[in-house]
Coordinates of C-alpha atoms and ligand atoms in Angstrom, one line a residue:
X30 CA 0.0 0.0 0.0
X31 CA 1.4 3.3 -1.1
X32 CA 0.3 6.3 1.2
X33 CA -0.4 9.7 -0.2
X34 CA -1.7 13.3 1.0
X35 CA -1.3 17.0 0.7
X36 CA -2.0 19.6 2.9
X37 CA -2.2 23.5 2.2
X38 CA -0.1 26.1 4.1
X39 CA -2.9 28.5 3.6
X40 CA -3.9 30.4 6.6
X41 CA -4.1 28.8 10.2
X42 CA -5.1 25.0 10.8
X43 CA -8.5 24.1 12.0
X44 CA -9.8 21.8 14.2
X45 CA -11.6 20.0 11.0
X46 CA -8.4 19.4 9.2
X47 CA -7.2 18.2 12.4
X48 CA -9.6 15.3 13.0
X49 CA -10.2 14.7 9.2
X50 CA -6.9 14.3 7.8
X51 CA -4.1 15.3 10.3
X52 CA -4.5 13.3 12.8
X53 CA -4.7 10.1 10.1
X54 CA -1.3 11.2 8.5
X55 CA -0.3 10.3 12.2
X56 CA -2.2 6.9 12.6
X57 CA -1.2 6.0 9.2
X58 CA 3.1 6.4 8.5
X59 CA 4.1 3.5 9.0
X60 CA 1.6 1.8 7.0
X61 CA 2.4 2.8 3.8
X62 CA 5.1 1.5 1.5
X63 CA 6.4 4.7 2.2
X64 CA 3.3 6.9 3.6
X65 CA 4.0 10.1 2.2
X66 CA 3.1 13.8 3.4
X67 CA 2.9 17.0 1.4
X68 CA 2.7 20.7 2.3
X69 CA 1.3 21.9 -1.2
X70 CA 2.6 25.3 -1.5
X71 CA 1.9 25.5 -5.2
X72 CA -2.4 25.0 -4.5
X73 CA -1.8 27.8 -2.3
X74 CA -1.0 30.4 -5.0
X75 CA -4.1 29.2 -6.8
X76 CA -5.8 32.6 -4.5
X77 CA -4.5 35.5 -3.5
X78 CA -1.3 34.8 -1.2
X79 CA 1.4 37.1 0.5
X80 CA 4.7 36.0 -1.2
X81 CA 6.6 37.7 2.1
X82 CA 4.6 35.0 3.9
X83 CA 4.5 31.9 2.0
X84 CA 7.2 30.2 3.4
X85 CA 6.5 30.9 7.0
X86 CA 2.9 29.9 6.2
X87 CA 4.7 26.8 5.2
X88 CA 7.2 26.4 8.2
X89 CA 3.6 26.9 10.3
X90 CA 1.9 24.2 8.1
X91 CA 5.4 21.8 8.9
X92 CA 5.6 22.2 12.3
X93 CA 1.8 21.4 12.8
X94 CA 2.5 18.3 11.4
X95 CA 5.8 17.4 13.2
X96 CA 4.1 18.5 16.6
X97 CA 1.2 16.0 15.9
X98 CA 3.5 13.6 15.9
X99 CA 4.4 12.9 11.6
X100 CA 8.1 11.2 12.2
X101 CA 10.0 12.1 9.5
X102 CA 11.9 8.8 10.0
X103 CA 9.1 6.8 9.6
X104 CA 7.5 8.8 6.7
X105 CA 8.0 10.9 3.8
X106 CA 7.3 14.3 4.6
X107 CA 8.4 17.0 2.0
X108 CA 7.1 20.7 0.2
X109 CA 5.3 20.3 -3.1
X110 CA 7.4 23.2 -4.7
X111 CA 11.0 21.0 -4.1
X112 CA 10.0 18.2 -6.1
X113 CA 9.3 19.9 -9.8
X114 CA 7.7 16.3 -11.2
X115 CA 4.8 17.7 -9.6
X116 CA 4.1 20.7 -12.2
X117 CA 5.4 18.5 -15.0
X118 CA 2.9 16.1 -14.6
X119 CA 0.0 18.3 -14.0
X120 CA 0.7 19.5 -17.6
X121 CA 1.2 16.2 -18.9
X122 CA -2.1 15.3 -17.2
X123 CA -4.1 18.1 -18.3
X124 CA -3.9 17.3 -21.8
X125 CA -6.3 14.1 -21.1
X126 CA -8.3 15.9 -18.3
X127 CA -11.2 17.3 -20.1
X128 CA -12.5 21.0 -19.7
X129 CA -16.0 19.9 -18.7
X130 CA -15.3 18.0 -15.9
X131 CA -13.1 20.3 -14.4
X132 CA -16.0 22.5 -14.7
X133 CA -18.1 20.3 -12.8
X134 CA -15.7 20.2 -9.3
X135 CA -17.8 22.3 -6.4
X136 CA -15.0 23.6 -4.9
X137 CA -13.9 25.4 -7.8
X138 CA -17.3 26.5 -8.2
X139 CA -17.9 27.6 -4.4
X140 CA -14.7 29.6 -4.5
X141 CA -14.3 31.1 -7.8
X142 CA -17.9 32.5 -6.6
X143 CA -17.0 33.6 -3.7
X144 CA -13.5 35.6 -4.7
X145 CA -14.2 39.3 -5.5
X146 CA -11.0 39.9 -7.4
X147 CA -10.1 38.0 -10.9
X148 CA -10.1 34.5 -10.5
X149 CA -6.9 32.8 -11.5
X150 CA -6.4 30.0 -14.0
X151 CA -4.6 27.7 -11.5
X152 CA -7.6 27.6 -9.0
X153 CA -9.3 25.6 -12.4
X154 CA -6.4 23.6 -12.8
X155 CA -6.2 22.7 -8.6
X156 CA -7.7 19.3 -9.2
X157 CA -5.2 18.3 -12.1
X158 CA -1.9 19.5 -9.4
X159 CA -3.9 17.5 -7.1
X160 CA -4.1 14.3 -9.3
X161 CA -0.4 14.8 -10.6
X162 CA 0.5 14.9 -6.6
X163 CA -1.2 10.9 -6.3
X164 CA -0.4 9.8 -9.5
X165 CA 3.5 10.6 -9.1
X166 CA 4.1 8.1 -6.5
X167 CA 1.4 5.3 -8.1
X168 CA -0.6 6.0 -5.0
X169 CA -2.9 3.2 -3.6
X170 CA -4.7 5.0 -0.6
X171 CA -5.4 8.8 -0.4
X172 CA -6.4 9.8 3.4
X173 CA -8.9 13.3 3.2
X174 CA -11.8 14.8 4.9
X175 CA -14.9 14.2 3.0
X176 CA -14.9 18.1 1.1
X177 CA -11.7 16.0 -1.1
X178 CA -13.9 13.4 -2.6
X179 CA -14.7 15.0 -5.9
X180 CA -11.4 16.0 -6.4
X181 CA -10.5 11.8 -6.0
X182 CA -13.0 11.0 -8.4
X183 CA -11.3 13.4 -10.8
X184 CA -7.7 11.9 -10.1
X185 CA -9.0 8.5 -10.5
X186 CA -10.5 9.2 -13.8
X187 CA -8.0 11.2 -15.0
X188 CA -5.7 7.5 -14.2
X189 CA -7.9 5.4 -16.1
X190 CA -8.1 7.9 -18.6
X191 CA -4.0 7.8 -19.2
X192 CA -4.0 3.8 -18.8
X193 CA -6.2 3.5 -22.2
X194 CA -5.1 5.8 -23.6
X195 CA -1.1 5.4 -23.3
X196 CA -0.8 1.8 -21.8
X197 CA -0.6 0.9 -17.8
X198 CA 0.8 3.5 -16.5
X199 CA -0.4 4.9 -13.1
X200 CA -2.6 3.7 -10.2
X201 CA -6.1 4.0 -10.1
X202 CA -6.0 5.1 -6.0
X203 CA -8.9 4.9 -3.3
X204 CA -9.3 7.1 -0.9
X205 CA -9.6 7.0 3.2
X206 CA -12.1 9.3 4.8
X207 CA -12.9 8.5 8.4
X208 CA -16.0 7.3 9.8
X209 CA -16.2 10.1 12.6
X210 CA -14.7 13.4 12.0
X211 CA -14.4 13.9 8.1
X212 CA -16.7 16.7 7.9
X213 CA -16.5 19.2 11.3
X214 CA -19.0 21.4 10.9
X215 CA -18.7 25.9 11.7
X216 CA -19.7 26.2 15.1
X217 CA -21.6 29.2 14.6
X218 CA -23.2 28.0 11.1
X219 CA -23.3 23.8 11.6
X220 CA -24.8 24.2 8.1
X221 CA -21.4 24.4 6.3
X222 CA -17.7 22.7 6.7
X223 CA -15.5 24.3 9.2
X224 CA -13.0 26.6 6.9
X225 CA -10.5 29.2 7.4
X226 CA -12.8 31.4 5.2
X227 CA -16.1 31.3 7.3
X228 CA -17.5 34.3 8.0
X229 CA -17.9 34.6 11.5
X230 CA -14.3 33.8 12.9
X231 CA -16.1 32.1 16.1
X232 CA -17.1 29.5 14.3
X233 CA -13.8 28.0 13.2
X234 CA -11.1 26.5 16.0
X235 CA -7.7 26.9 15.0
X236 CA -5.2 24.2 16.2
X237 CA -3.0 26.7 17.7
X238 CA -5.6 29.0 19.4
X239 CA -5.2 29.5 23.6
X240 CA -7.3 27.9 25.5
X241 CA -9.6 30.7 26.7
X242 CA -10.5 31.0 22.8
X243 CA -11.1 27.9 22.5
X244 CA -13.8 27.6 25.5
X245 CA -15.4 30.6 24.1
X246 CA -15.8 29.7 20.9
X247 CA -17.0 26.0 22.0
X248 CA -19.6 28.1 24.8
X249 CA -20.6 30.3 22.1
X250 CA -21.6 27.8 19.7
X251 CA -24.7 27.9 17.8
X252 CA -27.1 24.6 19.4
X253 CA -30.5 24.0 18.3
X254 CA -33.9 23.8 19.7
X255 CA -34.5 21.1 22.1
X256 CA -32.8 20.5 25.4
X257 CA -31.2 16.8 24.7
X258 CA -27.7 16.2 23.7
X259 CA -28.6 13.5 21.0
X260 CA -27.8 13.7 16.9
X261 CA -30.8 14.1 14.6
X262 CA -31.1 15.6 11.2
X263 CA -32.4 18.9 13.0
X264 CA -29.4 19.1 15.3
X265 CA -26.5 20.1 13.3
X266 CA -25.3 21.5 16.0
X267 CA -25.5 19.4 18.8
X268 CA -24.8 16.7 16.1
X269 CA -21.2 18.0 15.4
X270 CA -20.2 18.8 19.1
X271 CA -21.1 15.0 20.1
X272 CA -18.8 14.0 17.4
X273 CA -15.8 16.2 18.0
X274 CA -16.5 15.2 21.9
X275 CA -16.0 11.4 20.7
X276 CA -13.3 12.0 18.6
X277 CA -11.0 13.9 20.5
X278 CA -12.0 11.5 23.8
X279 CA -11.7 8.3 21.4
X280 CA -15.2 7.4 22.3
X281 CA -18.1 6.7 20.4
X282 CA -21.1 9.2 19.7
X283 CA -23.5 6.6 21.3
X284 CA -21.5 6.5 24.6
X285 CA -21.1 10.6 24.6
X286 CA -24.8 10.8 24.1
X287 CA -25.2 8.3 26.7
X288 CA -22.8 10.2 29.0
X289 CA -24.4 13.3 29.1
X290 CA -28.4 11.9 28.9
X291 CA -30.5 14.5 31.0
X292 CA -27.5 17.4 30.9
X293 CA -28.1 20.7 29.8
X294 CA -26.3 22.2 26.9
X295 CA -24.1 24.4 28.9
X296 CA -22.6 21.7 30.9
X297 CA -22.0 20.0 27.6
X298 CA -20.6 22.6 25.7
X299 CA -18.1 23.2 28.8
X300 CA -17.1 19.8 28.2
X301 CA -16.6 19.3 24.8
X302 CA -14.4 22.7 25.6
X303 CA -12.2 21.3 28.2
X304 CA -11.8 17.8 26.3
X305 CA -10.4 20.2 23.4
X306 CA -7.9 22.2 25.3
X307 CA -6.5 18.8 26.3
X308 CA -6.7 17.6 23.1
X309 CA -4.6 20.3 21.5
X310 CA -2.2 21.1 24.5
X311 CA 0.5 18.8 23.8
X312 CA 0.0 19.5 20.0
X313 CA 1.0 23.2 20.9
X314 CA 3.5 23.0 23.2
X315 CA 5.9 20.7 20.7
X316 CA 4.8 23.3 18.4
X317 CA 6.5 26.2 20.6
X318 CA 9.3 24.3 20.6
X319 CA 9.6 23.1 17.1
X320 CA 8.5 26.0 15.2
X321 CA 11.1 28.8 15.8
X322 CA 13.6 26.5 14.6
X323 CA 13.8 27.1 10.6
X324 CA 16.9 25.6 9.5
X325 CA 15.6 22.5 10.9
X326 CA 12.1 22.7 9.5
X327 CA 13.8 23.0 6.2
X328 CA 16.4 20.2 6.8
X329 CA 13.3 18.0 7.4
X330 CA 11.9 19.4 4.3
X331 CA 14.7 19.0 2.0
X332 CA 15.6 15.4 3.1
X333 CA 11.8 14.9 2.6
X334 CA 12.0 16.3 -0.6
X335 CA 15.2 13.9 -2.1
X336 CA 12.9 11.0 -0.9
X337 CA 9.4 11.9 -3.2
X338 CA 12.0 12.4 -6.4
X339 CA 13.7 9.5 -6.3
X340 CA 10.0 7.8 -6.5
X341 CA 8.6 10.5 -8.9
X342 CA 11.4 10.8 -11.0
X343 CA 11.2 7.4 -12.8
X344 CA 7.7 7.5 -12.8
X345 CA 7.1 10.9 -14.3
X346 CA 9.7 9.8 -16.9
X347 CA 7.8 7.2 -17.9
X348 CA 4.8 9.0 -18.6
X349 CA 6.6 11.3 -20.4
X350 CA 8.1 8.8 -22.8
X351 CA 4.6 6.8 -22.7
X352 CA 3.5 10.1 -24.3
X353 CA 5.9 10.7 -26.9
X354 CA 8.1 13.2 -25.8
X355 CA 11.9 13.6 -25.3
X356 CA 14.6 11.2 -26.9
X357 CA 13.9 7.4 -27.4
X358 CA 14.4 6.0 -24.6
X359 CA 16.5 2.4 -24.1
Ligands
TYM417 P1 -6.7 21.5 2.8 O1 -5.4 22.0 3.2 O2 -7.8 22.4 2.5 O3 -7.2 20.5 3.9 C1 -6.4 19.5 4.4 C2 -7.3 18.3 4.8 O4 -8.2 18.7 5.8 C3 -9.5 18.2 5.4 N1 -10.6 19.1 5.9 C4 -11.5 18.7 6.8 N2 -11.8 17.5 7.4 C5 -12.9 17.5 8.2 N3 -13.7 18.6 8.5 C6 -13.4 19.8 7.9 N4 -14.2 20.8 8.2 C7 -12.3 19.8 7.0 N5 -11.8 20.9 6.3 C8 -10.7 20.4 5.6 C9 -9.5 18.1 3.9 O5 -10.4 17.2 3.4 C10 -8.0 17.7 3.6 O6 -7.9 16.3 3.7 N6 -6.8 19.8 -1.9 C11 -6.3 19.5 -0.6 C12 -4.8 19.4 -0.6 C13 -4.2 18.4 -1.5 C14 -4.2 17.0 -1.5 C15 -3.4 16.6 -2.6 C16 -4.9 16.1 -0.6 C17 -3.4 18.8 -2.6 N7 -2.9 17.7 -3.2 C18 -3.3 15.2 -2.8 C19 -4.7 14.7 -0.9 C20 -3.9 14.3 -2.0 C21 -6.8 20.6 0.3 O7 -7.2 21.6 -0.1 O8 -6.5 20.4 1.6

């Protein structure tokens, strides 16, 4: 089993990406053949970015991971931008990607709507960087939060597509999205996905926010009618806090909903609260210690890096030949 996913360094880290995808990078390096980790800093210049801050938003992204516990010994953890098979590969991939179904992807959609300024070219092309990132390293198992799914379609088609077209070439990959936790809904709006680019900032928890803003924002949450901490289709609310409770306790819903039978919401929110600060705490205090070091972030990165070429190399090579282009080779 070959292990591959991709993380942005856009903005601050949220408790979502935490439960949906972090936290399995963790539970999952040392089961693939490698398991394989990527800060994509070339999806992040699909929006408007600060170049001044990229690569700190990057060393931010890094030490998140390292402080969650990603071992760089035991896994392959690298920046997108390092290893240029990626961007040679998207274009080789975009010429069998068709126009339509890039069209088609939601996200692209949802945030080419929701940008006020001119919306670049790369935020169409996003999917295709994404399925060049799996395809490189003939990928078998993509963990993600549920939001990635389309975008996994796409990268599976865009496989199969290749295969007939050129002969066997890459691997048609599955992906792994949790069964609690792989969509963590706003706390404010439990209509939507929690995202750095909700509009009321209450509603998203950050990984490295302090604990008083954390039990604010978990006392302040939006709950629903009703007095009993139970899930039910008119509960999105309650809904997500019982799973976030189970997750970060590594219970079930059932026993949190048992647990707090006949509570009031206060009490509960309180609790989830609390059972997030500890949560997070370690998580942030290897982070204070790993972060101001940059030189090592970027040794990390850089050894990361040497590791995904020497797999991508040969196998972006051979698509490129597959295709026609370069000198014969052999
Ligand atoms: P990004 O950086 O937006 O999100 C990183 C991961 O967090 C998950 N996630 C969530 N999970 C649960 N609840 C939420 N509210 C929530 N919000 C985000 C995402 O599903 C994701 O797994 N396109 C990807 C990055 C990427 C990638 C790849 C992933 C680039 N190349 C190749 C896998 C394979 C993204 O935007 O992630």
């Amino acid at each position: 089993m070959r292990i591959f996913s991709g993380i942005q360094p856009t903005g601050k880290k949220h408790l979502g990406n935490y439960i949906g995808a972090i936290s399995q990078y963790v539970d999952l390096q040392d089961q693939g053949d490698p398991s394989i980790f990527c800060v994509v800093d070339l999806h992040s210049i699909s929006v408007a970015y600060d170049p001044k801050e990229q690569r700190e938003r990057v060393y931010d992204t890094a030490a998140i991971l390292l402080a969650a516990g990603l071992d760089p010994e035991r896994c392959i953890f690298f920046r997108q931008s390092d290893v240029p098979e990626h961007t040679e590969l998207t274009w080789l991939l975009s010429s069998i990607t068709s126009h339509g179904d890039l069209n088609r992807m939601t996200q692209f959609k949802e945030k080419s709507a929701k940008q006020r300024e001119r919306v670049a070219s790369a935020l169409f092309f996003y999917p295709v960087l994404m399925a060049a990132d799996i395809l490189a390293y003939r990928t078998t198992l993509v963990p993600v939060g549920d939001d990635q799914r389309q975008h996994i379609e796409l990268a599976r088609q865009v496989a199969t597509n290749f295969n007939q077209r050129y002969g066997e070439t890459f691997v048609v990959p599955d992906w792994r999205i949790p069964e609690v936790g792989a969509r963590i809904m706003d706390l404010k709006n439990p209509e939507s996905k929690m995202s750095t680019t909700s509009e009321n900032p209450a509603g998203t928890v950050y990984v490295l926010d302090e604990p008083k803003a954390i039990e604010k924002k978990f006392k302040s949450a939006t709950t629903d009618s009703g007095s009993e901490v139970v899930r039910a289709p008119d509960k999105p609310g309650i809904s997500n806090l019982v799973e976030i409770l189970a997750f970060v306790t590594g219970s079930t819903m059932d026993q949190v909903e048992a647990d707090f039978a006949g509570q009031q919401y206060g009490a509960f929110k309180g609790a989830v609260a609390e059972a997030v600060i500890e949560y997070l705490r370690p998580v942030q205090e290897k982070y204070a210690e790993i972060r101001p070091d940059e030189a090592a972030l970027e040794a990390v990165l850089g050894a990361g890096a040497a590791k995904a070429q020497a797999i991508a190399g040969p196998i972006v090579a051979e698509a490129r030949d597959k295709m026609g282009l370069g000198p014969t080779v052999g």
